[in-house]
C-alpha cells in the first residue's frame, strides 16, 4: 500500500486512524484532510490506493469524496469509517462506490482485521453492516423512525446526549457505554450538528426539551 487518504475532521480520531493504517500497512504514505473540498483537491493531485472516509464533515458529506474518487481514480478503494450504522448512510455510500464500511465503535483488533482483508481483495465490512446488507437484499427494508420528536437522533445518540447534558466528561461517557473516548467525541460532534447547538449548555436545554431526563 503506497498512498492512503484519511478524511476525518476530529484530530484525535485522525491520529487514531493513522495508527491503525500504519499497523496494517507500515510503508503507507498518508495524506490527511479534515474537509470534503480539501480531500477532493488531494484526489486531483495524488494517486491514492486507499481512502478512509468519515461521512459527517463540516463542509459536507464524505459520500461526495467517495463519488469523486470513483470518477477520477477508479482503482482507489474508498472505505467509509463512521459511527453511522443505518440504511440512510450505508446505502448511499455503497451506491457512490464505497468498497467497504467500517464502524468506529468496534474493538481496535476487529478494525485491524477488517483492514487486512483489503490486501486479499475482500471488502472490509463490520459484521452488523454485512447483516444489514443481507437483510436489505432478502426483504424490503423497513423505514427507520426516530424515538424522539422534532429531531432525528438514534438511540445511541440520545444516550450520549443525556450524559452530556448531565455533565459527564467524554471519557466517563465512554466507560458508561463501553465505547472509546474517540467514538464518544464523534457522537457529540454529530449530535451538536443535528441539533444546531455549539455548547454543553445548549445541549442540556435540548435534552430537556426532548424529554430525555427522567
mmCIF file of C-alpha atoms in Angstrom:
data_model
loop_
_atom_site.group_PDB
_atom_site.id
_atom_site.type_symbol
_atom_site.label_atom_id
_atom_site.label_comp_id
_atom_site.label_asym_id
_atom_site.label_seq_id
_atom_site.Cartn_x
_atom_site.Cartn_y
_atom_site.Cartn_z
ATOM 1 C CA UNK A 1 0.000 0.000 0.000
ATOM 2 C CA UNK A 2 1.566 3.289 -1.112
ATOM 3 C CA UNK A 3 -0.689 6.333 -0.769
ATOM 4 C CA UNK A 4 -3.581 6.475 1.694
ATOM 5 C CA UNK A 5 -6.043 9.309 2.244
ATOM 6 C CA UNK A 6 -7.552 9.921 5.688
ATOM 7 C CA UNK A 7 -10.637 12.147 5.721
ATOM 8 C CA UNK A 8 -11.718 12.943 9.282
ATOM 9 C CA UNK A 9 -12.285 16.336 10.896
ATOM 10 C CA UNK A 10 -11.506 15.392 14.522
ATOM 11 C CA UNK A 11 -7.702 15.444 15.102
ATOM 12 C CA UNK A 12 -7.788 12.758 17.805
ATOM 13 C CA UNK A 13 -9.701 10.329 15.620
ATOM 14 C CA UNK A 14 -7.485 11.160 12.658
ATOM 15 C CA UNK A 15 -4.429 10.249 14.738
ATOM 16 C CA UNK A 16 -6.133 7.016 15.824
ATOM 17 C CA UNK A 17 -6.895 6.143 12.205
ATOM 18 C CA UNK A 18 -3.304 6.884 11.180
ATOM 19 C CA UNK A 19 -2.021 4.398 13.772
ATOM 20 C CA UNK A 20 -4.415 1.735 12.508
ATOM 21 C CA UNK A 21 -3.324 2.246 8.912
ATOM 22 C CA UNK A 22 0.368 2.078 9.780
ATOM 23 C CA UNK A 23 -0.222 -1.058 11.827
ATOM 24 C CA UNK A 24 -1.724 -2.774 8.782
ATOM 25 C CA UNK A 25 0.316 -1.011 6.063
ATOM 26 C CA UNK A 26 3.637 0.043 7.669
ATOM 27 C CA UNK A 27 5.083 1.639 4.499
ATOM 28 C CA UNK A 28 1.991 3.657 3.583
ATOM 29 C CA UNK A 29 2.342 7.352 2.772
ATOM 30 C CA UNK A 30 -0.611 9.046 4.458
ATOM 31 C CA UNK A 31 -2.320 12.279 3.407
ATOM 32 C CA UNK A 32 -4.766 13.777 5.891
ATOM 33 C CA UNK A 33 -7.748 16.047 5.386
ATOM 34 C CA UNK A 34 -10.462 17.468 7.643
ATOM 35 C CA UNK A 35 -12.764 18.803 4.934
ATOM 36 C CA UNK A 36 -14.521 17.456 1.858
ATOM 37 C CA UNK A 37 -13.173 20.103 -0.513
ATOM 38 C CA UNK A 38 -9.594 19.633 0.672
ATOM 39 C CA UNK A 39 -9.892 15.878 0.147
ATOM 40 C CA UNK A 40 -11.261 16.407 -3.364
ATOM 41 C CA UNK A 41 -8.299 18.683 -4.120
ATOM 42 C CA UNK A 42 -5.917 15.993 -2.858
ATOM 43 C CA UNK A 43 -7.638 13.428 -5.064
ATOM 44 C CA UNK A 44 -6.855 15.605 -8.066
ATOM 45 C CA UNK A 45 -3.164 15.798 -7.173
ATOM 46 C CA UNK A 46 -2.253 12.450 -5.565
ATOM 47 C CA UNK A 47 -2.958 8.926 -6.808
ATOM 48 C CA UNK A 48 -4.424 7.021 -3.856
ATOM 49 C CA UNK A 49 -4.747 3.291 -3.430
ATOM 50 C CA UNK A 50 -6.926 3.552 -0.324
ATOM 51 C CA UNK A 51 -9.109 6.258 1.218
ATOM 52 C CA UNK A 52 -10.624 6.012 4.711
ATOM 53 C CA UNK A 53 -13.534 8.426 4.752
ATOM 54 C CA UNK A 54 -15.743 9.771 7.524
ATOM 55 C CA UNK A 55 -19.262 10.776 6.493
ATOM 56 C CA UNK A 56 -20.215 13.754 8.664
ATOM 57 C CA UNK A 57 -17.839 16.632 7.907
ATOM 58 C CA UNK A 58 -18.014 20.420 8.452
ATOM 59 C CA UNK A 59 -18.452 21.235 4.758
ATOM 60 C CA UNK A 60 -20.499 18.273 3.554
ATOM 61 C CA UNK A 61 -20.691 14.503 3.291
ATOM 62 C CA UNK A 62 -17.842 12.078 2.775
ATOM 63 C CA UNK A 63 -20.052 10.414 0.153
ATOM 64 C CA UNK A 64 -19.051 13.272 -2.177
ATOM 65 C CA UNK A 65 -15.420 12.217 -1.842
ATOM 66 C CA UNK A 66 -16.305 8.577 -2.497
ATOM 67 C CA UNK A 67 -18.054 9.710 -5.686
ATOM 68 C CA UNK A 68 -15.133 11.914 -6.754
ATOM 69 C CA UNK A 69 -12.590 9.149 -6.239
ATOM 70 C CA UNK A 70 -14.755 6.735 -8.218
ATOM 71 C CA UNK A 71 -14.760 9.216 -11.106
ATOM 72 C CA UNK A 72 -11.117 10.352 -11.136
ATOM 73 C CA UNK A 73 -9.355 7.368 -9.552
ATOM 74 C CA UNK A 74 -11.397 4.239 -10.275
ATOM 75 C CA UNK A 75 -8.631 1.997 -8.914
ATOM 76 C CA UNK A 76 -8.689 3.691 -5.493
ATOM 77 C CA UNK A 77 -10.586 1.775 -2.807
ATOM 78 C CA UNK A 78 -12.819 4.002 -0.685
ATOM 79 C CA UNK A 79 -13.702 2.665 2.755
ATOM 80 C CA UNK A 80 -16.168 4.518 4.961
ATOM 81 C CA UNK A 81 -15.148 4.693 8.637
ATOM 82 C CA UNK A 82 -18.052 6.056 10.648
ATOM 83 C CA UNK A 83 -20.371 5.768 13.647
ATOM 84 C CA UNK A 84 -23.447 5.527 11.414
ATOM 85 C CA UNK A 85 -24.902 2.031 11.007
ATOM 86 C CA UNK A 86 -28.271 2.942 9.469
ATOM 87 C CA UNK A 87 -29.586 2.455 5.925
ATOM 88 C CA UNK A 88 -29.754 6.226 5.404
ATOM 89 C CA UNK A 89 -25.946 6.426 5.491
ATOM 90 C CA UNK A 90 -24.925 2.929 4.417
ATOM 91 C CA UNK A 91 -26.621 2.544 1.050
ATOM 92 C CA UNK A 92 -25.826 6.000 -0.407
ATOM 93 C CA UNK A 93 -22.166 5.340 0.423
ATOM 94 C CA UNK A 94 -22.226 1.941 -1.267
ATOM 95 C CA UNK A 95 -24.080 3.325 -4.273
ATOM 96 C CA UNK A 96 -21.463 6.069 -4.579
ATOM 97 C CA UNK A 97 -18.773 3.410 -4.886
ATOM 98 C CA UNK A 98 -17.549 2.627 -1.362
ATOM 99 C CA UNK A 99 -15.556 -0.620 -1.262
ATOM 100 C CA UNK A 100 -16.094 -1.141 2.468
ATOM 101 C CA UNK A 101 -17.925 0.188 5.514
ATOM 102 C CA UNK A 102 -16.359 0.060 8.990
ATOM 103 C CA UNK A 103 -17.911 1.167 12.279
ATOM 104 C CA UNK A 104 -15.638 3.130 14.602
ATOM 105 C CA UNK A 105 -17.072 1.727 17.825
ATOM 106 C CA UNK A 106 -15.739 -1.771 17.165
ATOM 107 C CA UNK A 107 -12.711 -3.090 19.076
ATOM 108 C CA UNK A 108 -9.419 -1.980 17.551
ATOM 109 C CA UNK A 109 -8.373 -5.564 16.793
ATOM 110 C CA UNK A 110 -11.507 -6.126 14.728
ATOM 111 C CA UNK A 111 -10.916 -2.982 12.670
ATOM 112 C CA UNK A 112 -7.325 -4.072 12.031
ATOM 113 C CA UNK A 113 -8.585 -7.455 10.881
ATOM 114 C CA UNK A 114 -11.077 -5.802 8.526
ATOM 115 C CA UNK A 115 -8.399 -3.535 7.033
ATOM 116 C CA UNK A 116 -6.160 -6.544 6.463
ATOM 117 C CA UNK A 117 -8.815 -8.003 4.169
ATOM 118 C CA UNK A 118 -8.139 -5.222 1.669
ATOM 119 C CA UNK A 119 -4.819 -6.799 0.668
ATOM 120 C CA UNK A 120 -6.716 -10.010 -0.098
ATOM 121 C CA UNK A 121 -9.208 -8.165 -2.287
ATOM 122 C CA UNK A 122 -12.026 -8.594 0.232
ATOM 123 C CA UNK A 123 -14.271 -5.656 1.175
ATOM 124 C CA UNK A 124 -13.855 -4.623 4.826
ATOM 125 C CA UNK A 125 -17.313 -4.746 6.390
ATOM 126 C CA UNK A 126 -18.334 -4.598 10.021
ATOM 127 C CA UNK A 127 -20.407 -7.698 10.924
ATOM 128 C CA UNK A 128 -23.550 -5.682 11.663
ATOM 129 C CA UNK A 129 -23.192 -3.900 8.322
ATOM 130 C CA UNK A 130 -22.873 -7.203 6.471
ATOM 131 C CA UNK A 131 -26.047 -8.431 8.200
ATOM 132 C CA UNK A 132 -27.862 -5.215 7.315
ATOM 133 C CA UNK A 133 -26.885 -5.606 3.665
ATOM 134 C CA UNK A 134 -28.100 -9.202 3.631
ATOM 135 C CA UNK A 135 -31.415 -8.179 5.182
ATOM 136 C CA UNK A 136 -31.806 -5.411 2.637
ATOM 137 C CA UNK A 137 -31.464 -7.778 -0.285
ATOM 138 C CA UNK A 138 -33.612 -10.557 1.172
ATOM 139 C CA UNK A 139 -36.561 -8.430 2.222
ATOM 140 C CA UNK A 140 -37.862 -4.924 1.822
ATOM 141 C CA UNK A 141 -36.048 -2.577 4.150
ATOM 142 C CA UNK A 142 -38.346 -1.100 6.769
ATOM 143 C CA UNK A 143 -38.139 2.676 7.200
ATOM 144 C CA UNK A 144 -36.490 3.730 10.426
ATOM 145 C CA UNK A 145 -38.237 6.156 12.703
ATOM 146 C CA UNK A 146 -36.780 8.250 15.457
ATOM 147 C CA UNK A 147 -37.924 7.667 19.005
ATOM 148 C CA UNK A 148 -37.517 11.382 19.703
ATOM 149 C CA UNK A 149 -39.818 14.137 18.444
ATOM 150 C CA UNK A 150 -38.582 17.045 16.325
ATOM 151 C CA UNK A 151 -35.053 15.727 15.672
ATOM 152 C CA UNK A 152 -33.785 12.513 14.182
ATOM 153 C CA UNK A 153 -31.447 11.152 16.839
ATOM 154 C CA UNK A 154 -30.572 7.485 17.054
ATOM 155 C CA UNK A 155 -30.950 5.622 20.348
ATOM 156 C CA UNK A 156 -27.180 5.763 20.896
ATOM 157 C CA UNK A 157 -27.055 9.492 20.152
ATOM 158 C CA UNK A 158 -29.857 10.009 22.678
ATOM 159 C CA UNK A 159 -27.870 8.082 25.301
ATOM 160 C CA UNK A 160 -24.801 10.217 24.658
ATOM 161 C CA UNK A 161 -26.794 13.482 24.674
ATOM 162 C CA UNK A 162 -28.367 12.627 28.016
ATOM 163 C CA UNK A 163 -24.955 12.045 29.603
ATOM 164 C CA UNK A 164 -23.508 15.199 28.066
ATOM 165 C CA UNK A 165 -26.437 17.139 29.498
ATOM 166 C CA UNK A 166 -25.821 15.609 32.938
ATOM 167 C CA UNK A 167 -22.250 16.891 32.883
ATOM 168 C CA UNK A 168 -20.263 13.698 32.372
ATOM 169 C CA UNK A 169 -16.907 14.002 30.594
ATOM 170 C CA UNK A 170 -16.249 12.191 27.323
ATOM 171 C CA UNK A 171 -14.072 9.515 28.995
ATOM 172 C CA UNK A 172 -16.771 8.959 31.649
ATOM 173 C CA UNK A 173 -19.446 8.569 28.968
ATOM 174 C CA UNK A 174 -17.178 6.157 27.126
ATOM 175 C CA UNK A 175 -16.838 3.970 30.221
ATOM 176 C CA UNK A 176 -20.586 4.032 30.860
ATOM 177 C CA UNK A 177 -21.427 2.996 27.297
ATOM 178 C CA UNK A 178 -18.465 0.720 26.698
ATOM 179 C CA UNK A 179 -17.087 2.890 23.882
ATOM 180 C CA UNK A 180 -13.790 4.692 23.298
ATOM 181 C CA UNK A 181 -13.370 8.391 24.029
ATOM 182 C CA UNK A 182 -12.793 8.943 20.305
ATOM 183 C CA UNK A 183 -16.110 7.344 19.408
ATOM 184 C CA UNK A 184 -17.949 9.443 22.009
ATOM 185 C CA UNK A 185 -16.309 12.596 20.623
ATOM 186 C CA UNK A 186 -17.571 11.671 17.187
ATOM 187 C CA UNK A 187 -21.099 11.120 18.515
ATOM 188 C CA UNK A 188 -21.025 14.510 20.255
ATOM 189 C CA UNK A 189 -19.920 16.150 17.006
ATOM 190 C CA UNK A 190 -22.843 14.572 15.133
ATOM 191 C CA UNK A 191 -25.349 15.436 17.877
ATOM 192 C CA UNK A 192 -24.302 19.095 18.011
ATOM 193 C CA UNK A 193 -24.575 19.286 14.227
ATOM 194 C CA UNK A 194 -28.035 17.710 14.169
ATOM 195 C CA UNK A 195 -29.363 19.913 16.975
ATOM 196 C CA UNK A 196 -27.586 23.024 15.678
ATOM 197 C CA UNK A 197 -26.007 23.698 19.075
ATOM 198 C CA UNK A 198 -22.420 24.503 19.978
ATOM 199 C CA UNK A 199 -22.171 24.117 23.745
ATOM 200 C CA UNK A 200 -22.951 21.695 26.565
ATOM 201 C CA UNK A 201 -25.478 24.186 27.990
ATOM 202 C CA UNK A 202 -27.427 24.301 24.722
ATOM 203 C CA UNK A 203 -27.268 20.507 24.503
ATOM 204 C CA UNK A 204 -28.663 20.252 28.057
ATOM 205 C CA UNK A 205 -31.582 22.503 27.148
ATOM 206 C CA UNK A 206 -32.282 20.434 24.055
ATOM 207 C CA UNK A 207 -32.118 17.182 26.051
ATOM 208 C CA UNK A 208 -34.668 18.603 28.481
ATOM 209 C CA UNK A 209 -36.898 19.734 25.607
ATOM 210 C CA UNK A 210 -36.697 16.260 24.105
ATOM 211 C CA UNK A 211 -37.814 14.715 27.402
ATOM 212 C CA UNK A 212 -34.647 12.713 27.983
ATOM 213 C CA UNK A 213 -34.483 13.450 31.699
ATOM 214 C CA UNK A 214 -36.388 11.039 33.887
#
